[in-house]
mmCIF file of C-alpha atoms and ligand atoms in Angstrom:
data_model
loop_
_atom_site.group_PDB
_atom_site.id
_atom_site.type_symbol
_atom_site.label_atom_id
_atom_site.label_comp_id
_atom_site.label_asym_id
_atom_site.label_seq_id
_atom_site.Cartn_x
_atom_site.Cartn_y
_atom_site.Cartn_z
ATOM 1 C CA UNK K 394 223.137 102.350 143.167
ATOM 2 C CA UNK K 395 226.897 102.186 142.971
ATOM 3 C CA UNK K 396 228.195 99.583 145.670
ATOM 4 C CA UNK K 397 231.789 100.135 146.874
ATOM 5 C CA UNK K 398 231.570 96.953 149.562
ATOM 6 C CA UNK K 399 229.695 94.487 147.668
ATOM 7 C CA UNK K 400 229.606 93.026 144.295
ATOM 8 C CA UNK K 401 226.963 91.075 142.917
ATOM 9 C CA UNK K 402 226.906 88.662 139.763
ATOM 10 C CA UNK K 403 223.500 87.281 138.540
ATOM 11 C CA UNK K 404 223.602 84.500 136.949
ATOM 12 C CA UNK K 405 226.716 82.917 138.264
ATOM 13 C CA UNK K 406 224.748 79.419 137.499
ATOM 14 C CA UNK K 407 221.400 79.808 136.202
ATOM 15 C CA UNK K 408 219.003 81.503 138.600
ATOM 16 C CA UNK K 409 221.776 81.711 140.840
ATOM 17 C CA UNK K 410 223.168 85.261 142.469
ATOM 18 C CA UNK K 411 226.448 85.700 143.827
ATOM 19 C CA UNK K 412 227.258 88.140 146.319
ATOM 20 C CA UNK K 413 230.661 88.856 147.310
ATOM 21 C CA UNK K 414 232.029 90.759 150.209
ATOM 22 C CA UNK K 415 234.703 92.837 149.054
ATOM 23 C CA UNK K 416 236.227 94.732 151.713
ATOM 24 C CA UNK K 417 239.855 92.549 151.435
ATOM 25 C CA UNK K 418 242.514 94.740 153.375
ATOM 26 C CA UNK K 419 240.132 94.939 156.065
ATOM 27 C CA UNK K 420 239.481 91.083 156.028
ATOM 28 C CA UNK K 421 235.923 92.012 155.052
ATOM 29 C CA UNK K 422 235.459 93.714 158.303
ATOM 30 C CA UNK K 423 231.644 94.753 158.352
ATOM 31 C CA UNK K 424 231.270 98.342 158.296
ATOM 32 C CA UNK K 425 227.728 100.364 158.321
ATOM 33 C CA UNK K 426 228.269 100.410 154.936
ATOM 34 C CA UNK K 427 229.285 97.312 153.879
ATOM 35 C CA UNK K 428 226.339 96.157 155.796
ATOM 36 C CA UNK K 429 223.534 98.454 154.189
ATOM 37 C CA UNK K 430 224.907 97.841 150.775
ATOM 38 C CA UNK K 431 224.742 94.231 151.664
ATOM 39 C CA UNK K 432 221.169 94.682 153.373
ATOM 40 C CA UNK K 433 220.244 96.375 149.921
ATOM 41 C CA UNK K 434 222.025 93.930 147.486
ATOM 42 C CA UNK K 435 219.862 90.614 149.348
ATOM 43 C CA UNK K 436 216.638 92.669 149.394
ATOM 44 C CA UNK K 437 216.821 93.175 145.466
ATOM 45 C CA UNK K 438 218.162 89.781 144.731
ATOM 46 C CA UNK K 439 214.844 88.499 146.759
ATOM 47 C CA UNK K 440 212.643 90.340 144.592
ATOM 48 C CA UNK K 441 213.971 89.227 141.605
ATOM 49 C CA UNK K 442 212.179 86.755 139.416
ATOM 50 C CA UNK K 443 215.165 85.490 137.803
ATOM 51 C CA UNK K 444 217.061 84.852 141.319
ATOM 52 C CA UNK K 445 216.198 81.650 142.796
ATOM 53 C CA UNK K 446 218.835 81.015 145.611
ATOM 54 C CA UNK K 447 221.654 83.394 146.609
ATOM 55 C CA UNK K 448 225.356 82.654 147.323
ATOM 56 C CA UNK K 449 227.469 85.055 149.688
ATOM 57 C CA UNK K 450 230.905 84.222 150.026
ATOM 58 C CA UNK K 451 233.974 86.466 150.958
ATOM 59 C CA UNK K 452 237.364 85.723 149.590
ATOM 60 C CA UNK K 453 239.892 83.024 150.272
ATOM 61 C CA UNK K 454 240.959 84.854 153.282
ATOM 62 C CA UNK K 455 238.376 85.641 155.165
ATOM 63 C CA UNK K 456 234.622 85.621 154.887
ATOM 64 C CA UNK K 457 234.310 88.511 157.366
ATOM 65 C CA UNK K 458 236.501 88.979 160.610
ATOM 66 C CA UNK K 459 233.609 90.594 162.462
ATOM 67 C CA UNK K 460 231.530 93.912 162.691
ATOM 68 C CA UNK K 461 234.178 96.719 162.059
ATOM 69 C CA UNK K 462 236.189 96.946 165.215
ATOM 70 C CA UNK K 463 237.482 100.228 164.236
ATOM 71 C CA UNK K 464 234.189 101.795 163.364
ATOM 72 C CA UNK K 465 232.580 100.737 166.779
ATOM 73 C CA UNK K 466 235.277 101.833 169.327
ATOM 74 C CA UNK K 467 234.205 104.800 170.487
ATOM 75 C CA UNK K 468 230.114 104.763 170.259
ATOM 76 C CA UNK K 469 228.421 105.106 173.279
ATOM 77 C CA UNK K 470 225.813 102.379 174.352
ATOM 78 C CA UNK K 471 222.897 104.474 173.025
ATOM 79 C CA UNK K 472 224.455 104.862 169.989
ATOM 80 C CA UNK K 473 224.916 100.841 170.048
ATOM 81 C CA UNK K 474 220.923 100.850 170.268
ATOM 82 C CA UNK K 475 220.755 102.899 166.868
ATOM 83 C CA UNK K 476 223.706 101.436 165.527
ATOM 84 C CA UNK K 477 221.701 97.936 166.031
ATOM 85 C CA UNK K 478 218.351 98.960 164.783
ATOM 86 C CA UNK K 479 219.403 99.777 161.844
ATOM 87 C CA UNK K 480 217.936 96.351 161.512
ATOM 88 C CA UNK K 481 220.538 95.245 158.671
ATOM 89 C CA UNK K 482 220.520 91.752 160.750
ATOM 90 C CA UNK K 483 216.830 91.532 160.949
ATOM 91 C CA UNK K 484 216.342 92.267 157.979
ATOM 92 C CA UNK K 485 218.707 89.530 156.328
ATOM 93 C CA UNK K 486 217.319 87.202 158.405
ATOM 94 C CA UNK K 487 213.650 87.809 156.188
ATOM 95 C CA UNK K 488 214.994 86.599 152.911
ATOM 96 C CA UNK K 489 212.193 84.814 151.547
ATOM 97 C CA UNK K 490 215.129 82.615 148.899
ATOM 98 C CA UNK K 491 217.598 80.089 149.885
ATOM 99 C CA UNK K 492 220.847 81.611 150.943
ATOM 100 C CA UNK K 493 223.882 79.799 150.691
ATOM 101 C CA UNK K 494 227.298 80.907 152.750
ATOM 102 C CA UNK K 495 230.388 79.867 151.341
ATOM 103 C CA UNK K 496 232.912 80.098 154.027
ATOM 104 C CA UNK K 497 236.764 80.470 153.500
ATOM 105 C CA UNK K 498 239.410 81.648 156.026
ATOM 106 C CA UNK K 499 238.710 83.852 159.129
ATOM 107 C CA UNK K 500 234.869 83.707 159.921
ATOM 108 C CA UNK K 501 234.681 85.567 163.021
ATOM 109 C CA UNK K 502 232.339 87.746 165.427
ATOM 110 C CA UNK K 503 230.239 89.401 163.084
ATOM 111 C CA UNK K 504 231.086 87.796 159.939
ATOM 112 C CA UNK K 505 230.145 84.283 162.008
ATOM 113 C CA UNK K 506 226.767 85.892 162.937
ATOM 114 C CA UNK K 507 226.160 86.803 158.995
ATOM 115 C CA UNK K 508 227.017 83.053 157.771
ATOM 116 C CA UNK K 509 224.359 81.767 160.817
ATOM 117 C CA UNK K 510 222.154 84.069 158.948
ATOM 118 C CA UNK K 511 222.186 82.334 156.099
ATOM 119 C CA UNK K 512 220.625 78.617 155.759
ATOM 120 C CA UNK K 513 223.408 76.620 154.792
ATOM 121 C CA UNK K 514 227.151 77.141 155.360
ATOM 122 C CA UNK K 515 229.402 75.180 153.088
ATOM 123 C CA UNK K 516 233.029 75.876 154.096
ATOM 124 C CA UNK K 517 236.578 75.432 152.796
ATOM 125 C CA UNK K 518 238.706 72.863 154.971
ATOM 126 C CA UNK K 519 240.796 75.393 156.552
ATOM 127 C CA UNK K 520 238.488 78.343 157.381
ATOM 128 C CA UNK K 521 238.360 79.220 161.443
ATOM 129 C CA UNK K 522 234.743 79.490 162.957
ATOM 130 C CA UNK K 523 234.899 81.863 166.277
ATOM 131 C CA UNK K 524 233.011 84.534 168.262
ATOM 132 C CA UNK K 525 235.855 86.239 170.136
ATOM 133 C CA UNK K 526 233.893 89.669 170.853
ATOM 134 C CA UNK K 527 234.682 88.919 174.744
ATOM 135 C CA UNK K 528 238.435 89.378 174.280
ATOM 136 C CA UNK K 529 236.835 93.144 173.418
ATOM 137 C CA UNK K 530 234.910 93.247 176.498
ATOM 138 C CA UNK K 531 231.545 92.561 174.611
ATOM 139 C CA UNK K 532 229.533 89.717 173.590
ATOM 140 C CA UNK K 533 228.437 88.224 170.162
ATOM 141 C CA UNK K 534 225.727 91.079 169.598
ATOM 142 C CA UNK K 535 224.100 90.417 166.522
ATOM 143 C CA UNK K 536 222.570 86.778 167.078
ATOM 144 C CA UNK K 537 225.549 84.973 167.748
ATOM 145 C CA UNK K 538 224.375 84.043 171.955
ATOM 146 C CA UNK K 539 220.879 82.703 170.304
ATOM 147 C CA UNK K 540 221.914 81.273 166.992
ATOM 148 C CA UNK K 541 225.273 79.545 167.677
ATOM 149 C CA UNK K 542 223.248 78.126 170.549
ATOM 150 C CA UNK K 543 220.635 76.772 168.925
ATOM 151 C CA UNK K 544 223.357 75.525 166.405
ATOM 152 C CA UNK K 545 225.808 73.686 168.576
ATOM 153 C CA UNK K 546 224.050 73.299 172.046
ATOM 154 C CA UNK K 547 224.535 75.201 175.150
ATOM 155 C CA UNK K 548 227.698 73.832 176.518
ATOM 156 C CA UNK K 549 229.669 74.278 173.211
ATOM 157 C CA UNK K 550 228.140 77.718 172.573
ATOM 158 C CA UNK K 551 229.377 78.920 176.365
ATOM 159 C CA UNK K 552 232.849 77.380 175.890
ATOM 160 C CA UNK K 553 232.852 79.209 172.527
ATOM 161 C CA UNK K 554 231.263 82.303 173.544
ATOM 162 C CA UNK K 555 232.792 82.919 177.085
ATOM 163 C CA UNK K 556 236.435 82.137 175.895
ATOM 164 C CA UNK K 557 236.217 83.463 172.463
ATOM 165 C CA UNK K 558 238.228 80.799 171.349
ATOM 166 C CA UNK K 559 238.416 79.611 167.110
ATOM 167 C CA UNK K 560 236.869 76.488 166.164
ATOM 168 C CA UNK K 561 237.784 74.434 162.675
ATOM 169 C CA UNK K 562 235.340 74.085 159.723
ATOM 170 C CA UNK K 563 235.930 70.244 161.255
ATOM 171 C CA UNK K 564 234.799 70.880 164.643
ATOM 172 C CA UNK K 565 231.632 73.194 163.408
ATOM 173 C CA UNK K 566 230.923 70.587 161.056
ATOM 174 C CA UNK K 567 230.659 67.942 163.589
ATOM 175 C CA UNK K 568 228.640 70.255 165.590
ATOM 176 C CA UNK K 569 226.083 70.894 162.614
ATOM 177 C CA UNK K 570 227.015 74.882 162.469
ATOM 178 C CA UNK K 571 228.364 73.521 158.688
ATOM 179 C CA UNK K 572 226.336 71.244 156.243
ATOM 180 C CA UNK K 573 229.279 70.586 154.322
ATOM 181 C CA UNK K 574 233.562 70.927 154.716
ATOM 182 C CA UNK K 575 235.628 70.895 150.963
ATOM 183 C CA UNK K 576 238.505 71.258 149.840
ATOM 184 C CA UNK K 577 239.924 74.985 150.047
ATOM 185 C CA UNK K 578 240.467 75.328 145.992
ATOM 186 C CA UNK K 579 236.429 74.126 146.108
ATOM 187 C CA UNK K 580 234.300 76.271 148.576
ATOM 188 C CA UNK K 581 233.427 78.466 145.576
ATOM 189 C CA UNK K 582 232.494 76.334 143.156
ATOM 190 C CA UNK K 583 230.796 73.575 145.581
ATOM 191 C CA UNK K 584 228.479 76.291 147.223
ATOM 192 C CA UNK K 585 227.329 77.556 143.316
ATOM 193 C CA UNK K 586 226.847 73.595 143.131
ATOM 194 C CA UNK K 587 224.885 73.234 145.566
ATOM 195 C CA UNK K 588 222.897 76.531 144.619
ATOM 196 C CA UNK K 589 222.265 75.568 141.389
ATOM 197 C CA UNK K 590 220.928 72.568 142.468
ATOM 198 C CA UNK K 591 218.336 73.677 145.017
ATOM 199 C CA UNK K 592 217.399 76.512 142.213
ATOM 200 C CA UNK K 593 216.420 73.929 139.700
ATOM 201 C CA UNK K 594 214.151 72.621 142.583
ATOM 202 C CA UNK K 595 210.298 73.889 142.380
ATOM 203 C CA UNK K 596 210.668 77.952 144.119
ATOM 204 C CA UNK K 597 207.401 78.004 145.913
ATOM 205 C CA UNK K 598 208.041 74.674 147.335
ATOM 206 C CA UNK K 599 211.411 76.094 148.388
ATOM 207 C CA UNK K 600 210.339 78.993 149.623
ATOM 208 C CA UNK K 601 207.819 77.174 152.062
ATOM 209 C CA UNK K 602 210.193 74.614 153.076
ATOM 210 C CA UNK K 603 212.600 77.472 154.109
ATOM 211 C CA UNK K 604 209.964 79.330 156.131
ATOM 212 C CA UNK K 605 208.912 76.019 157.752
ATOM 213 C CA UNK K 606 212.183 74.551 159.037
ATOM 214 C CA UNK K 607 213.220 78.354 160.273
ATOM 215 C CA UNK K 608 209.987 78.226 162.471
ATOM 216 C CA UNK K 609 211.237 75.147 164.264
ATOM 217 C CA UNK K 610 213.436 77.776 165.835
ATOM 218 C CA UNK K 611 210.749 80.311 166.637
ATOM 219 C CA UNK K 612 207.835 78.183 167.733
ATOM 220 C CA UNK K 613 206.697 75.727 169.796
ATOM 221 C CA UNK K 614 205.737 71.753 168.425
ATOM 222 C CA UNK K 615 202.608 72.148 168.006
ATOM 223 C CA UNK K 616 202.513 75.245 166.284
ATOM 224 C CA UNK K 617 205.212 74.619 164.272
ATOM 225 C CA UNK K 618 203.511 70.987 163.042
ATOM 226 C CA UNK K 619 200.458 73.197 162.128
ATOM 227 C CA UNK K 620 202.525 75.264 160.079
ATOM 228 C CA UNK K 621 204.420 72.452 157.870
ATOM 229 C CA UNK K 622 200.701 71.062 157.353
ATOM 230 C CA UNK K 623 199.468 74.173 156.412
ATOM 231 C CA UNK K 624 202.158 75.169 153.768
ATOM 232 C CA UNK K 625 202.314 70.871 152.682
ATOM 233 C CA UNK K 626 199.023 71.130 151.584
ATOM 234 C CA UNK K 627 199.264 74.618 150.032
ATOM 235 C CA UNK K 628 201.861 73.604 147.847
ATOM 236 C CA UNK K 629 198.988 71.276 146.123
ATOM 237 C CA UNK K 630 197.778 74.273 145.103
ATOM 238 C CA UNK K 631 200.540 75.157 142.863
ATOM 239 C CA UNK K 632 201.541 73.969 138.743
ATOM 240 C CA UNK K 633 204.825 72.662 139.802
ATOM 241 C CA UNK K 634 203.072 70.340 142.487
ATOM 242 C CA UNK K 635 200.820 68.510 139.111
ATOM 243 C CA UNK K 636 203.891 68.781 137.185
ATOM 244 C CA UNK K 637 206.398 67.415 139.523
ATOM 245 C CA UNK K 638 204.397 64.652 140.507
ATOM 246 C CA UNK K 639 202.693 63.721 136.920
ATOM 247 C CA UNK K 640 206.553 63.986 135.681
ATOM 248 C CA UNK K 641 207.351 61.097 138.286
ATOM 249 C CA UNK K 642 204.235 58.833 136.589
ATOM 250 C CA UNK K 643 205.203 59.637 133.721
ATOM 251 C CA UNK K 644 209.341 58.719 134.321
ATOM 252 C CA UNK K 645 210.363 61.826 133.102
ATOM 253 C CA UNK K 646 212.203 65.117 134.366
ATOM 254 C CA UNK K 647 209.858 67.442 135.582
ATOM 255 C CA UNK K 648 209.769 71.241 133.953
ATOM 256 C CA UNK K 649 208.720 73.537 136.940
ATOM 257 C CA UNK K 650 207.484 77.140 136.479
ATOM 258 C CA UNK K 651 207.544 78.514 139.809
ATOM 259 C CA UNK K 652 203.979 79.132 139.968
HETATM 260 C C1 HXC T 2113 238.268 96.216 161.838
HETATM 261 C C2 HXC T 2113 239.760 94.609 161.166
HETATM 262 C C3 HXC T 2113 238.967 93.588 161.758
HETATM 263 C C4 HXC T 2113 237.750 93.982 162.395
HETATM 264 C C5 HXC T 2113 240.707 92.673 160.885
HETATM 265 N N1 HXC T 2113 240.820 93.997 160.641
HETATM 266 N N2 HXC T 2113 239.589 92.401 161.563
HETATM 267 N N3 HXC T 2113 239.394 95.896 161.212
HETATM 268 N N4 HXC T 2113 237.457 95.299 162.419
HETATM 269 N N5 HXC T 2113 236.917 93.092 162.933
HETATM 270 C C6 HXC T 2113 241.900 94.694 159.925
HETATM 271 C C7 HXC T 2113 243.163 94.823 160.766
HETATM 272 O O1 HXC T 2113 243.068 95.919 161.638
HETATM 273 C C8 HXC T 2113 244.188 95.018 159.704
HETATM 274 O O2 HXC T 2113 244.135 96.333 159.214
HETATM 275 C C9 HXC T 2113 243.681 94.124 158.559
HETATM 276 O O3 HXC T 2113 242.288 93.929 158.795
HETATM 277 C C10 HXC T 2113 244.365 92.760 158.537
HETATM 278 O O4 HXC T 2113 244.238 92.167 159.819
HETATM 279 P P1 HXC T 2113 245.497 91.643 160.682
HETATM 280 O O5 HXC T 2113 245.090 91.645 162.092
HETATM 281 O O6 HXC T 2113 246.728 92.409 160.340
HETATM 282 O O7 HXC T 2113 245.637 90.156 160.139
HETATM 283 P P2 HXC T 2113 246.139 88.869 160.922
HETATM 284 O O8 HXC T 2113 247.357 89.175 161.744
HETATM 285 O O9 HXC T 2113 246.239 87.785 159.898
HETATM 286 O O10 HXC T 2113 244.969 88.512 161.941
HETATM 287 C C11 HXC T 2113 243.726 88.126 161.449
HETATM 288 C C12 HXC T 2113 242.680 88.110 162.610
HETATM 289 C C13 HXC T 2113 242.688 89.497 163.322
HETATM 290 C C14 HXC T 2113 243.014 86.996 163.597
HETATM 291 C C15 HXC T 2113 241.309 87.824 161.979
HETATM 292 O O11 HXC T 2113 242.597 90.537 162.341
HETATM 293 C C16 HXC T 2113 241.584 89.662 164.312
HETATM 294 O O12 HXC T 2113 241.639 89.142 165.429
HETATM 295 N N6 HXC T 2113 240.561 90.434 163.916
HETATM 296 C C17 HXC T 2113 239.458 90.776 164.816
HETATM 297 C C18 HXC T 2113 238.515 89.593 165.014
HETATM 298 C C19 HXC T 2113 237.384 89.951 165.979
HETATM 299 O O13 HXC T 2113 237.644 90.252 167.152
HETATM 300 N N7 HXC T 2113 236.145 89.928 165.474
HETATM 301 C C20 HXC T 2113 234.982 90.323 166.276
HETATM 302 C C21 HXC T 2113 234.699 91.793 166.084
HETATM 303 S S1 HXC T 2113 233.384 92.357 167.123
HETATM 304 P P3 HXC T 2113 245.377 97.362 159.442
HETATM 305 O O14 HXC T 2113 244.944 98.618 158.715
HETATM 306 O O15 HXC T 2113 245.503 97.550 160.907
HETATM 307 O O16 HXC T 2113 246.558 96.692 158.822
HETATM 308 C C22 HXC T 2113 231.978 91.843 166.364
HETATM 309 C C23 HXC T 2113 230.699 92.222 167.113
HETATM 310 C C24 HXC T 2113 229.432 91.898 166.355
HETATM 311 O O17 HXC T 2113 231.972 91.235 165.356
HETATM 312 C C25 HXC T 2113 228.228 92.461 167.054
HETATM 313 C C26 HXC T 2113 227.946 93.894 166.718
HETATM 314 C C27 HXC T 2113 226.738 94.470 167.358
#
């Protein structure tokens, strides 16, 4: 299906997909449509055998200055409801593959929410971090109150949230909302890095590890132990497992197969 929002290159590095917001004069402001197409683009990419971990970046100015402003104005609060089930944000938030945000210029309200979505956030020196939806007279709807809490703490995430106040790619990186800062020519180029180098890393074994840190947010110790045993010994069940690990005997680079 023609996208107008979003563009997508596979192979960018091998078994690497990049997916570009491309909404520009709007600072990537996320429409309904921008969204679905989005929704749509990650949900191929996911299926696809020759995609093994997924880049989404905006453009040197902004990543995404927040859910469309303009779009939203006038719906009612039941037609919030709808407008939120469309699920887009659920729905990212199941991506079974690494996902990689690269992070350049304004990153705000929405967008912010998206690049939480993702696992990793790798951002250019000078992009700004912020949720500022209560200088609108509404609050960081689409994850933002639960994820930049778990992300920074409580007492950053309510001086953030309740002043709607920008942070630095330094301060968010000191607060362990970003993995890495680089230089602002770099963002690009270091997040396809880093990409390619977790897709030349055994998939099931990434896949697994994904699902099992992500559940240290959703369940309790215990449970959460018994999951990270259960998928540990699981992956012994797999080629690249005997292969990665015979490879090491043998001092030589392993050759995995995703199975
Ligand atoms: C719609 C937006 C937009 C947005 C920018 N634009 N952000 N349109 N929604 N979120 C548009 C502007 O209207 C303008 O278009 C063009 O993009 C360029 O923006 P400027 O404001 O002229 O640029 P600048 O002066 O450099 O200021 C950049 C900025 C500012 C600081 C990022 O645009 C800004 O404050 N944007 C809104 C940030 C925000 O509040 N985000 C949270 C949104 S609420 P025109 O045509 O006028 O020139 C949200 C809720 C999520 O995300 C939860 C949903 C359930």
């Amino acid at each position: 299906m023609p996208m107008d929002f979003v563009k997508v290159t596979k192979a960018a590095k091998p078994y690497v997909a990049l997916v570009e917001l491309n909404r520009p004069k709007e600072l990537n402001a996320l429409n309904s449509q921008l969204l679905h197409e989005l929704r749509n683009a990650m949900q191929e990419l996911d299926r696809d055998e020759a995609v093994r971990a997924i880049v989404i970046t905006g453009n040197a100015r902004a990543f995404a200055a927040g859910a469309d402003i303009k779009e939203m104005a006038d719906k009612t609060a039941v037609e919030m409801m709808t407008y939120k089930q469309s699920g887009v944000w659920g729905d990212l938030k199941k991506i079974a593959k690494p996902v990689v945000a690269a992070v350049s210029g304004f990153c705000l309200g929405g967008g912010c929410e998206l690049a939480m979505t993702c696992d990793i956030i790798v951002a250019a020196e000078s992009a700004q971090f912020g949720q500022p939806e209560i200088k609108l007279g509404i609050l960081p709807g689409a994850g933002g109150t639960q994820r930049l809490t778990h992300a920074v703490g409580k007492a950053r995430a309510m001086d953030l949230i309740l002043t709607g106040r920008f942070f630095s790619a330094a301060e968010a990186e000191r607060w362990g909302l970003v993995s890495r800062i680089v230089p602002d020519d770099t963002y690009l180029a270091e997040a396809l890095h880093l990409a390619e180098t977790i897709a030349q890393m055994p998939p099931v074994a990434v896949r697994l590890a994904k699902e099992s840190v992500n559940a240290a947010f959703e369940l309790p110790l215990t449970e959460g132990l018994q999951l990270e045993t259960k998928n540990a010994a699981l992956l012994f069940s797999t080629e690249d497992q005997k292969e990665g690990m015979k490879a090491f005997v043998e001092k030589r680079k392993a050759n995995f197969v995703g199975k």
